[in-house]
XYZ file of C-alpha atoms in Angstrom:
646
model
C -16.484 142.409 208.983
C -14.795 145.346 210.813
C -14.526 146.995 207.600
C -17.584 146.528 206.420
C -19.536 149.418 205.696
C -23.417 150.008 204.287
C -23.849 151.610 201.839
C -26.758 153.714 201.481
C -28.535 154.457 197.585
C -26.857 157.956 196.259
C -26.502 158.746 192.185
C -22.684 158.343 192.367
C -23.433 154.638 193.712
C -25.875 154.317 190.970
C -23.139 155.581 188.409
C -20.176 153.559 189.553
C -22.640 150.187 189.713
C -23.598 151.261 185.883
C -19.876 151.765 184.804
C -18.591 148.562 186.651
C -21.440 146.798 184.704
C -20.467 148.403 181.237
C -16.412 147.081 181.661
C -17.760 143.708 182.747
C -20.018 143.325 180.062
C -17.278 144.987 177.204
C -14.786 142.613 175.849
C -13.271 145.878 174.487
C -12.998 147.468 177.460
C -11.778 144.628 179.081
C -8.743 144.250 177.024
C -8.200 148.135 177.083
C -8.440 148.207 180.668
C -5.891 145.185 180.789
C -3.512 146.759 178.177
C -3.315 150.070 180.231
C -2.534 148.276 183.807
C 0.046 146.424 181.826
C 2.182 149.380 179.953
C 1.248 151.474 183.693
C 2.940 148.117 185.171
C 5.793 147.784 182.711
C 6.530 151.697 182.543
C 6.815 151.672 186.248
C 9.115 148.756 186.220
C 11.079 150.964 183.850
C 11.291 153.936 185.803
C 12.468 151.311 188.853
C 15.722 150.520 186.567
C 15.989 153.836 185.208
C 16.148 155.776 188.841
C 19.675 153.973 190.211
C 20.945 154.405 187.124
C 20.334 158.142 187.475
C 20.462 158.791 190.973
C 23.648 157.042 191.598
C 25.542 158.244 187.929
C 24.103 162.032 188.861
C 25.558 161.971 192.759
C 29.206 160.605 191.776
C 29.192 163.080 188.970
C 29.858 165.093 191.950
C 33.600 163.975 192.227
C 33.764 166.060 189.221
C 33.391 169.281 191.020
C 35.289 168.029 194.073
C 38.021 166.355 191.921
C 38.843 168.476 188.252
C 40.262 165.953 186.414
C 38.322 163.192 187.612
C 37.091 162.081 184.001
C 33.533 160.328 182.873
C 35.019 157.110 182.520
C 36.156 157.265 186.374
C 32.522 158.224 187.289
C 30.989 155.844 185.399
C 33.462 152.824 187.097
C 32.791 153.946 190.508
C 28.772 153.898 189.588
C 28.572 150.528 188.491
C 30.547 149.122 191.571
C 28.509 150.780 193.697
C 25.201 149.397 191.975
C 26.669 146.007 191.871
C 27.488 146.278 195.923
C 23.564 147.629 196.523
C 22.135 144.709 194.443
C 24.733 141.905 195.812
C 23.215 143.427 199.519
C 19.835 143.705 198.239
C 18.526 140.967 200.348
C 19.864 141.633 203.429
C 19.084 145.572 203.010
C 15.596 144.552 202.984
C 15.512 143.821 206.835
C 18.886 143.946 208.095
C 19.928 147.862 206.779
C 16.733 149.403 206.893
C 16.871 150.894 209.986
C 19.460 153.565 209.249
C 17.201 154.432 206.096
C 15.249 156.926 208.487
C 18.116 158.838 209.858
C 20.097 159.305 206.660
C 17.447 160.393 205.035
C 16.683 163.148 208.052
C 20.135 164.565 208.065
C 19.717 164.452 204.071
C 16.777 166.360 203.535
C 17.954 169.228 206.572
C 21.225 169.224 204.182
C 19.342 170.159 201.366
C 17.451 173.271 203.023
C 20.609 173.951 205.275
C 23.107 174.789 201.679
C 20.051 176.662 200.126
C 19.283 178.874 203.132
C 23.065 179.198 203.104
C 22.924 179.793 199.688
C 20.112 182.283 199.914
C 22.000 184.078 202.616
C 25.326 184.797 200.422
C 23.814 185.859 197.279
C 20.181 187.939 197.943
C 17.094 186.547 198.166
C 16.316 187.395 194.180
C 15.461 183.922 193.418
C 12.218 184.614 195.412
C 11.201 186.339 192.168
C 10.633 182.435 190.933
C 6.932 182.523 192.922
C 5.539 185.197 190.196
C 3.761 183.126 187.482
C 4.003 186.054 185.335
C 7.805 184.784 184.394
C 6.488 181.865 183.115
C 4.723 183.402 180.399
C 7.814 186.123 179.651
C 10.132 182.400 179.401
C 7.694 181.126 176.896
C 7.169 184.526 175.110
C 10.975 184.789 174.694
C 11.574 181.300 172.457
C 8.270 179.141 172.298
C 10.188 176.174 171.000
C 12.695 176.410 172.848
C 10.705 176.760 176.117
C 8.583 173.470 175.213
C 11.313 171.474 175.088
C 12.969 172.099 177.841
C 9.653 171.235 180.325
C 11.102 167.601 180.342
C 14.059 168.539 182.341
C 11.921 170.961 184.262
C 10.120 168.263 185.553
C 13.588 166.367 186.508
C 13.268 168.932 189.357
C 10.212 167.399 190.251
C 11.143 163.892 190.294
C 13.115 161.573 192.431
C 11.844 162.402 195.828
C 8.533 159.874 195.154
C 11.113 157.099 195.177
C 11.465 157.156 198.720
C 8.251 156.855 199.484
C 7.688 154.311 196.759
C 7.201 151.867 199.154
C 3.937 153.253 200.517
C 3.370 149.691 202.480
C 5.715 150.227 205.196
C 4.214 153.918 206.567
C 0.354 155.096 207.533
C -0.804 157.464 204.335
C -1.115 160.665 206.520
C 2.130 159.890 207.701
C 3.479 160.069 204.205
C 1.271 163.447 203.563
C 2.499 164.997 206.370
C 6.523 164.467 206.076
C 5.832 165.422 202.348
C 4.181 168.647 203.472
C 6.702 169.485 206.617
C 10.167 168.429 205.515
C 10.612 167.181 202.002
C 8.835 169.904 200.155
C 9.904 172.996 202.290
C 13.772 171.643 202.263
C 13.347 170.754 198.399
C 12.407 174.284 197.450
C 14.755 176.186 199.604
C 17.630 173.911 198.149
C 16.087 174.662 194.353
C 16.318 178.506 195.810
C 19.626 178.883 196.885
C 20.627 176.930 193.397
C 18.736 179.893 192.088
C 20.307 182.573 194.014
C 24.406 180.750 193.221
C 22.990 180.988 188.872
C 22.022 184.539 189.553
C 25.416 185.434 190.993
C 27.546 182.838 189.047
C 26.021 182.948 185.013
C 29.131 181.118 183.871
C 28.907 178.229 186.498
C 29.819 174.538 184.764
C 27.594 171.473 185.081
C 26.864 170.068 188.484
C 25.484 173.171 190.192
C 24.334 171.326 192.948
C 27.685 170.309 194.209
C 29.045 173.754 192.791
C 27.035 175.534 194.897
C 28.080 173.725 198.120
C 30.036 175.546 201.074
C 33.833 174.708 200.524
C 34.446 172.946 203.779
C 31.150 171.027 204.028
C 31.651 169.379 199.884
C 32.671 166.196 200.962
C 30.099 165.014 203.270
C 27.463 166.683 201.553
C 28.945 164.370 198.538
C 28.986 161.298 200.800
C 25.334 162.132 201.790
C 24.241 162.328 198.188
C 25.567 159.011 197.212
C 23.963 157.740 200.087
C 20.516 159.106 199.381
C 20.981 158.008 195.951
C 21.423 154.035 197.299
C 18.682 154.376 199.520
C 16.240 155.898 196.449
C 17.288 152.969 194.603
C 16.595 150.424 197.029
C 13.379 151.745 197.403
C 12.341 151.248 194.104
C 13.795 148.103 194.342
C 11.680 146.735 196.738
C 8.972 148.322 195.578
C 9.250 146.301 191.915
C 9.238 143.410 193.761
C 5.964 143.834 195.052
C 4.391 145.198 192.251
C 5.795 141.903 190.113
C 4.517 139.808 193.119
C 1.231 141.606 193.002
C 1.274 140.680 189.049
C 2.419 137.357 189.702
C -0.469 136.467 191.762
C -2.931 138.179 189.201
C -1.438 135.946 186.375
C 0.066 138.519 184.618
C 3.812 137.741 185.079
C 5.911 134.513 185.071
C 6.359 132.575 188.231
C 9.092 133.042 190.309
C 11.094 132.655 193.195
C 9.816 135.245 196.177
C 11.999 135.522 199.500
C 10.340 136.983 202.158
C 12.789 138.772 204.855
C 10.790 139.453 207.460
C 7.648 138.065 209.291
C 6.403 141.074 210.807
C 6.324 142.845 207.441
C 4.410 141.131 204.284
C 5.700 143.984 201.866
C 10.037 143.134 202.735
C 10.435 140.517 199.848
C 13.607 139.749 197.982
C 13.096 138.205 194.359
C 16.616 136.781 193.303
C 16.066 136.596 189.574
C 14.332 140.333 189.166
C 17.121 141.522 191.084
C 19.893 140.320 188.954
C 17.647 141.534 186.172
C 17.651 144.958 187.346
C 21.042 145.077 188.047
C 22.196 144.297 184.803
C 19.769 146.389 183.156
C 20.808 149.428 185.149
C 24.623 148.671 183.981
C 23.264 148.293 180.629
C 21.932 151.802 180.585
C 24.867 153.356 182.198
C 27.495 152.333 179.990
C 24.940 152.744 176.837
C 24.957 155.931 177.599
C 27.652 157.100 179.776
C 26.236 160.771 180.894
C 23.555 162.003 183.058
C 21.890 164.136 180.158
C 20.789 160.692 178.269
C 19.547 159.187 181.106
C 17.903 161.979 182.348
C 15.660 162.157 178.975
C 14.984 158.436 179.108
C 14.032 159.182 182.905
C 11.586 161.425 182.486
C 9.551 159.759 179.857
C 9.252 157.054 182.383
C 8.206 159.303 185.104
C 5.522 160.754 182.647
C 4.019 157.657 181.804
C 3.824 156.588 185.484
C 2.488 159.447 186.174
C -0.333 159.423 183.148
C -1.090 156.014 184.030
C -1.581 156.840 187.894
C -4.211 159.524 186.720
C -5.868 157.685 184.662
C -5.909 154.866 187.045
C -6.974 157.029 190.237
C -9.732 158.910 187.684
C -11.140 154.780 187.762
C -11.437 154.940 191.067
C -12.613 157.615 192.211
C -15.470 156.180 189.901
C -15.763 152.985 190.982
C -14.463 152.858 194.357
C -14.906 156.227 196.058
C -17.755 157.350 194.202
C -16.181 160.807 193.756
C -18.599 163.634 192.703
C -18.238 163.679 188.763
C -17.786 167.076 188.522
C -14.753 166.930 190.688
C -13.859 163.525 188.939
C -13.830 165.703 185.232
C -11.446 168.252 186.943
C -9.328 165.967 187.942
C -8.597 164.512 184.744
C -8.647 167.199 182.645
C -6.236 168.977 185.191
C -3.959 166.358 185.312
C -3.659 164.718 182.349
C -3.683 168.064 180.161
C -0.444 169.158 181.903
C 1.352 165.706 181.908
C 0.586 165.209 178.344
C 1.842 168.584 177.515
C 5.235 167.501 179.031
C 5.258 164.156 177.759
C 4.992 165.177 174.877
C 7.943 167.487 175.368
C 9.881 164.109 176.494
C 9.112 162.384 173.146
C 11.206 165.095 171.556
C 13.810 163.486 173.020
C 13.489 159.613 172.046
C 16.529 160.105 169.693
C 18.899 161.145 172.597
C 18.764 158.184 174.527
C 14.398 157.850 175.313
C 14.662 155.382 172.493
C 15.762 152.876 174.844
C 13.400 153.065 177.709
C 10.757 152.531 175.404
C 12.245 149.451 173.325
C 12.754 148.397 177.583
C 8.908 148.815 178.851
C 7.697 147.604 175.346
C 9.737 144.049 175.695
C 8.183 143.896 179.592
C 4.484 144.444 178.123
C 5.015 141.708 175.439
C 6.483 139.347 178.624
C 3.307 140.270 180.683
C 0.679 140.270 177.449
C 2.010 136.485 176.466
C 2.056 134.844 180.243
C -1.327 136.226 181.016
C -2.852 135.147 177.584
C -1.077 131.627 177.770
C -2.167 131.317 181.309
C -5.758 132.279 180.402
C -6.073 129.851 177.593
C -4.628 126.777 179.594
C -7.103 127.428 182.633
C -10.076 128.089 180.684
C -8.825 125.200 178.254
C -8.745 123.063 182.180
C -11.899 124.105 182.972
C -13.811 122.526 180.059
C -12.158 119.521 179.699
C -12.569 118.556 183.699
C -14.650 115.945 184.330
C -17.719 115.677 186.040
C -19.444 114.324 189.024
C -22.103 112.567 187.305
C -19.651 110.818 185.164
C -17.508 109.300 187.714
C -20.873 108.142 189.372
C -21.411 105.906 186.148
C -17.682 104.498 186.645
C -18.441 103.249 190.546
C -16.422 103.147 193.201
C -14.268 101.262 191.251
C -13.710 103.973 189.257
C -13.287 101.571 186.254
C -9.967 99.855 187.212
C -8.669 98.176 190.144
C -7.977 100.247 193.326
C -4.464 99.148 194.285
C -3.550 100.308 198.359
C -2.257 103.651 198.693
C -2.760 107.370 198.528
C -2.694 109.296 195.133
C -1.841 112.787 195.375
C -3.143 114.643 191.969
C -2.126 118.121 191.868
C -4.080 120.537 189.970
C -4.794 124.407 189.432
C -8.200 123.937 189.417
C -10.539 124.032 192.853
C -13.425 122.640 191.057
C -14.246 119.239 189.626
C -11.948 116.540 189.012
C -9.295 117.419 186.445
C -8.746 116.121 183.198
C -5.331 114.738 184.170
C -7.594 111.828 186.629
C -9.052 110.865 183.245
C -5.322 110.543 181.495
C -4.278 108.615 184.523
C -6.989 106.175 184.327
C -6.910 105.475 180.537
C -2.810 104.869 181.131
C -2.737 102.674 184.503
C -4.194 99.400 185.244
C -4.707 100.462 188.694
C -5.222 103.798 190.634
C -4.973 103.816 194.444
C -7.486 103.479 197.180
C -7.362 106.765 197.982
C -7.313 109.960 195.647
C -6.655 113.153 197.063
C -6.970 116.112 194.588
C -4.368 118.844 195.883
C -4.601 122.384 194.646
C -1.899 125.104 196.576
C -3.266 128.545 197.068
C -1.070 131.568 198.786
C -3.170 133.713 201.524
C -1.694 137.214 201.919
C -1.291 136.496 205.793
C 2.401 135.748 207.419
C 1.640 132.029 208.375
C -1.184 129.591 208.676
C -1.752 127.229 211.181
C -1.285 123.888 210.396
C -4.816 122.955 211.873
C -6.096 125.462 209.372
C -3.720 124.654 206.533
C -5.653 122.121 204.608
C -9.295 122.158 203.623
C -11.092 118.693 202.922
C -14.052 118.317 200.257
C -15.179 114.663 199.609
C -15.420 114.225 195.875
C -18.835 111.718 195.235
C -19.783 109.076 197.766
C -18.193 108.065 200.763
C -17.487 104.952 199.004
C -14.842 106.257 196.056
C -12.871 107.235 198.585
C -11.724 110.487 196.907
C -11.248 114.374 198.047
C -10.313 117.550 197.683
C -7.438 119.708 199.356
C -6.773 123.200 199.115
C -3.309 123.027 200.954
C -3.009 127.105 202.427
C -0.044 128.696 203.167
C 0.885 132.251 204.142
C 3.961 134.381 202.673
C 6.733 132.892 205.444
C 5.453 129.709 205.290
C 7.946 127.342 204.394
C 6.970 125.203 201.428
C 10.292 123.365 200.744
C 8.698 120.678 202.913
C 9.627 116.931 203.059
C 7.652 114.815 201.413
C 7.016 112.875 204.725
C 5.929 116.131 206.608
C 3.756 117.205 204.156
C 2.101 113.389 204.137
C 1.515 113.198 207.308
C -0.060 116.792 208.352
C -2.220 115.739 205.085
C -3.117 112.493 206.784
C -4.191 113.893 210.190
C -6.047 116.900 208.625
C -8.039 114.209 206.277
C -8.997 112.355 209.649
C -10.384 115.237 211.480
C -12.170 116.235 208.513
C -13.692 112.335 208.511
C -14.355 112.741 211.884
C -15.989 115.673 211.969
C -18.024 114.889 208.818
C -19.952 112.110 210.583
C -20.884 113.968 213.664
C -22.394 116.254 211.377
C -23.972 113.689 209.094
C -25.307 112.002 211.794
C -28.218 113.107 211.253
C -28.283 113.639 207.197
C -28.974 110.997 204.448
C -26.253 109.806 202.304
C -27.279 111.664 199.392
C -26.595 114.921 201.175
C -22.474 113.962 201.267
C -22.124 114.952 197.840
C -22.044 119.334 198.435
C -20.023 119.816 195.191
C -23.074 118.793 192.370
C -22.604 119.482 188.688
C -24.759 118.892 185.742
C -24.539 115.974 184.026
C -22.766 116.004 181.117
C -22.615 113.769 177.924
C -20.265 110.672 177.298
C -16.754 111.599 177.061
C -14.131 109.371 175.021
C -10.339 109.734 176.443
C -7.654 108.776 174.053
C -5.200 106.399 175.494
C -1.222 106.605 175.150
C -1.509 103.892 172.872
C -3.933 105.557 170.513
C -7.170 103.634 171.727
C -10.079 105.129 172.835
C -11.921 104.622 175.822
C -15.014 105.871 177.027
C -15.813 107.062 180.535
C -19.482 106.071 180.409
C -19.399 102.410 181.277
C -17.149 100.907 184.133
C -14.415 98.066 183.044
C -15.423 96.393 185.808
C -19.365 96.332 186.069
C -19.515 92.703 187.206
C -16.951 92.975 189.959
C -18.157 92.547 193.575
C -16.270 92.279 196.293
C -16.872 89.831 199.196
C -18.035 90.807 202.502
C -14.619 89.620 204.025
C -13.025 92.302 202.583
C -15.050 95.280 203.791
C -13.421 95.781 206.920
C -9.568 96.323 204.971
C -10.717 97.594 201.294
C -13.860 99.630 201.919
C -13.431 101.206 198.323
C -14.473 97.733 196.529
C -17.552 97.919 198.256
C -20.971 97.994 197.158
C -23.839 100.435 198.820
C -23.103 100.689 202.547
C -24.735 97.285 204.744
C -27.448 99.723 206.400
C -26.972 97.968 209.531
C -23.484 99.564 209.751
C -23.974 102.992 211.742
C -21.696 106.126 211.072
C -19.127 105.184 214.172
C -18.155 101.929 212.757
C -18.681 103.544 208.884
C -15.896 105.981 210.580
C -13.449 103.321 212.216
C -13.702 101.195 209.192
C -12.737 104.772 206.618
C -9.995 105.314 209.285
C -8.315 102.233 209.021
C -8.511 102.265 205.398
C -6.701 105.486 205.888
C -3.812 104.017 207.938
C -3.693 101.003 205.607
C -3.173 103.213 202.881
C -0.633 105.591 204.669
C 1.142 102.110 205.660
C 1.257 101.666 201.577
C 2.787 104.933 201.018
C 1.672 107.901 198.919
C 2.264 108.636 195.364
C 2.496 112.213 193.450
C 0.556 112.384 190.709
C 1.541 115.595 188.926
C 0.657 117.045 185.652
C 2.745 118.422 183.201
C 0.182 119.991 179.915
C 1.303 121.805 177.083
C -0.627 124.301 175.678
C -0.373 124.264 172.059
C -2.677 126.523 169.796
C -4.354 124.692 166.787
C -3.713 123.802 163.176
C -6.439 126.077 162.076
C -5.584 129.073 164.457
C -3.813 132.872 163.349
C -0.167 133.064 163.315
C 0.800 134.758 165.736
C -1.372 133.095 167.957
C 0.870 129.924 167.025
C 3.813 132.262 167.488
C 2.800 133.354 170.749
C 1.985 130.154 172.615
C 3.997 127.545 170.624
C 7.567 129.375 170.973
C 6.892 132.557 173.130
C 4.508 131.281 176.212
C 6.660 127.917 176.009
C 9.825 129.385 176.168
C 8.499 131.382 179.458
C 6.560 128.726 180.959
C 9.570 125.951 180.599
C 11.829 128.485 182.449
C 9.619 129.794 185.383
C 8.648 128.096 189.094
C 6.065 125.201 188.989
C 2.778 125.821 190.760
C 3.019 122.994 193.017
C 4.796 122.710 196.480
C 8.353 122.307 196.156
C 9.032 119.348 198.044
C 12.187 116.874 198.179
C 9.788 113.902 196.478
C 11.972 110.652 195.961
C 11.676 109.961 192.157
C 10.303 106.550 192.841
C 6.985 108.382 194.555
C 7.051 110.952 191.854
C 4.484 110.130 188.364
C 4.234 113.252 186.083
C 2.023 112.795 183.085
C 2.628 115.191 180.215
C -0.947 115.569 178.648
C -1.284 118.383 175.480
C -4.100 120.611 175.337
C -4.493 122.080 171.787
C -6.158 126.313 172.494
């Protein structure tokens, strides 16, 4: 609520309500939208593995300069092992190094300015010619073709200095603007000068003019500072993947995986041990595929073009939709923009032959990854959804719920927060007896460092008080620990499923009965289940509509009972639903977990066979589960493999 802010009728409210309307309403535009986040996502991934690779191969390229006949192969050794040492310390950089990231980066930048007002100094101040746009148009005049091909590697200048502040989390915005504005910009174009003013005076200079250009005496620490700035740009990005893959994880458009979090003050410092690895061998893979700076630089900058295409497109959305921009400034922003970055993308894709190839065979194999898991993932919930079943048919089963209710507590887990899944249905077709209790467990993450255990679990009763069955959304924040035992996780279940009992009848004191049931569907038709062993059996009619149960046995098995005695009042109704509780804690708890398959139909496309019979399988049989990982004995442990045909 301290956020919230009214918002009064203008025309650019009008027009972002009417364009929010027309994407929600266009399949189309849907998919369009979705297919641009996801080649914006997997071209920014890309440019994550492409900037060690040419940071670090472009600063020990140095040694060249500082060391004659230092040869490629020598340059390229002492890159990878100093990649492999910044990914093996990945995880501890992320909280444990990061406070000299600051200071280097200070003494870096003054470097950089330092050698090009020193620069500047020796050899005139000529280069300050460079601010005339008039020379632009005498380059181009002078060989058109020639100029248009080389604007990819004048954007190279450009690029790199985003990467540290890729990870925008950890710093205030105008903090970022201003540091941009005050040090990295003035020092960047005064270093960019005095490599100006060294050309001018030396035409016949080798590669490397950077480190060429450096004062004699001050070569080696200026070369030690490089390589340093180089690690910390590339741990940067690295962290910065990480949350963009655990921002896609969450959205369902990337496989589930393992996510370390390495500090508890700061949600964005998060370690992901498999993309790490990944990225590590990816970035050797580019170095020794190509072995030089000049092939990875043209496979760099088409991935810094398309992030930076995407972005505008993406910010021209929301300055639509979310800051209701004036459209006049919204059109000259796009056409601004996007006219000059696809002028020198398209001077990049001159150079797909020379090494560009590869980035794009990269991003193209991450968009098929993230296009399969979130149309798999789609299909199976939506596929969940309509085959749950519904209130109104487990009121025709009873209390009984068609079987005999054996003492105990049944932990179903599920992905959906609504209804009872279709796995309950599987269970009770295949067992001759389901416990007392049913507890219908779905696990949701909260962006917040921890939850409190009184606020971890929320309780939903699922029909009458007499089924004895609920639902728990189990909560937990990103430093939880989740790895729980079995027998923790039990018993804060237990006591939160008391309080919520408890509180329940002081507030239904005063209510009817009917009122319990908050969580009303339609009614829906007969549904037949197929059991395991090929017989069907239908949901509609109870297997045990004659049974009823004694009065003895109220007080211990309150679930075989018929309509509550009305002389009972809700304190003993709530001692006698308490004890049942402890009796069935006393009989242990069983995990009821499903394991579906999503296969596509007889009658469906190829590829859609292709994609979710091989291709979504393959993904989904080697990512994380959904579910708590929890050290469950295997005699407590029931998983139920049940096929769902898309």
């Amino acid at each position: 609520m301290s956020s919230f802010r009214l918002k009064l009728p203008t025309d650019e409210l009008e027009r972002s309500i009417k364009v929010k309307e027309k994407l929600e309403s266009s399949l189309m535009m849907k998919k369009l939208l979705l297919g641009l986040v996801l080649f914006g996502t997997a071209m920014f991934i890309s440019n994550g593995v492409i900037t060690p690779a040419m940071s670090v191969l472009s600063a020990v390229s140095g040694l060249k300069v500082g060391i004659p006949k230092a040869s490629q192969d020598v340059v390229v050794m002492i890159s990878i092992a100093l990649l492999v040492v910044l990914y093996s310390l990945q995880r501890y950089a992320t909280s444990k190094i990061g406070f000299i990231v600051g200071p280097c980066l200070l003494i870096w930048f003054c470097c950089l300015g330092g050698i090009g007002i020193c620069n500047l100094s020796r050899y005139g101040s000529g280069a300050f010619k460079a601010f005339n746009p008039l020379y632009i148009f005498y380059y181009f005049g002078r060989n058109p073709f020639q100029a248009w091909l080389s604007l990819a590697g004048c954007l190279l200048c450009a690029t790199g200095s985003e990467a540290i502040f890729s990870n925008l989390c950890h710093f205030p915005v105008r903090f970022v603007q201003f540091m941009f504005v005050l040090l990295v910009l003035p020092c960047l174009v005064l270093a960019y000068l005095g490599q100006a003013a060294f050309l001018i005076a030396n035409e016949k200079t080798p590669e490397h003019i950077f480190f060429a250009s450096i004062p004699g005496n001050a070569f080696w620490p200026v070369f030690l500072l490089a390589n340093l700035a180089a690690l910390i740009a590339s741990r940067t990005m690295t962290i910065a993947i990480f949350q963009c893959l655990k921002q896609s994880i969450s959205l369902g458009c990337f496989p589930r995986l393992k996510i370390v979090h390495t500090s508890r003050k700061f949600m964005a410092k998060i370690y992901i041990p498999v993309v790490n690895w990944f990225l590590l061998a990816s970035c050797l893979g580019f170095i020794l595929l190509f072995r030089s700076t000049s092939d990875v630089g043209n496979a760099y900058a088409i991935a810094e073009l398309g992030v930076m295409i995407m972005a505008t497109v993406y910010v021209t959305l929301i300055m639509l939709l979310i800051w209701e921009t004036n459209i006049i400034k919204v059109i000259s922003f796009l056409i601004t923009f996007l006219s000059l970055e696809l002028i020198f993308f398209s001077s990049a894709l001159s150079s797909v032959g020379d090494g560009g190839w590869a980035l794009l065979v990269f991003a193209s194999g991450l968009v098929m990854i993230m296009f399969i898991w979130n149309y798999g993932t789609k299909l199976k919930y939506d596929s969940e959804l309509k085959q749950k079943l519904s209130k109104d048919l487990m009121r025709k089963l009873g209390p009984n719920l068609g079987t005999m209710r054996a003492p105990g507590l049944g932990l179903v887990y599920s992905e959906i927060v609504t209804g009872v899944p279709a796995i309950f249905g599987h269970f009770l077709t295949a067992l001759p007896a389901i416990h007392s209790i049913i507890v219908f467990v779905c696990v949701r993450n909260v962006p917040v460092p921890a939850v409190p255990q009184s606020e971890r679990f929320l309780f939903q009763r699922v029909c009458t008080r007499g089924y004895h069955m609920f639902r728990c959304i189990a909560r937990y924040g990103y430093k939880d620990k989740k790895q729980e035992h079995h027998n923790t996780f039990e018993r804060l279940l237990i006591e939160g499923l008391e309080k919520f009992i408890q509180r329940e009848a002081v507030e239904l004191s005063l209510q009817s009965e009917d009122d319990v049931d908050s969580d009303e569907e339609p009614s829906t038709p007969g549904q037949i289940i197929t059991a395991p062993n090929g017989s069907l059996y239908s949901l509609d009619a109870p297997l045990l509509v004659d049974f009823t149960p004694s009065v003895d046995t109220i007080p211990e098995t309150p679930s075989c009972s018929t309509p509550q005695d009305p002389s009972l009042d809700y304190t003993q109704n709530l001692e006698l639903e308490l004890a049942f509780i402890k009796q069935a804690k006393e009989s242990g708890a069983v995990y009821l977990i499903d394991n579906p398959i999503v296969k596509a139909r007889k009658d469906s496309w190829f590829f859609k066979k292709l994609i979710i019979n091989y291709f979504f399988a393959f993904l989904r049989n080697n990512c994380r589960r959904a579910i708590v990982s929890m050290s469950i004995p295997h005699s407590n442990l029931l998983q139920v493999r049940l096929t769902s045909y898309v």
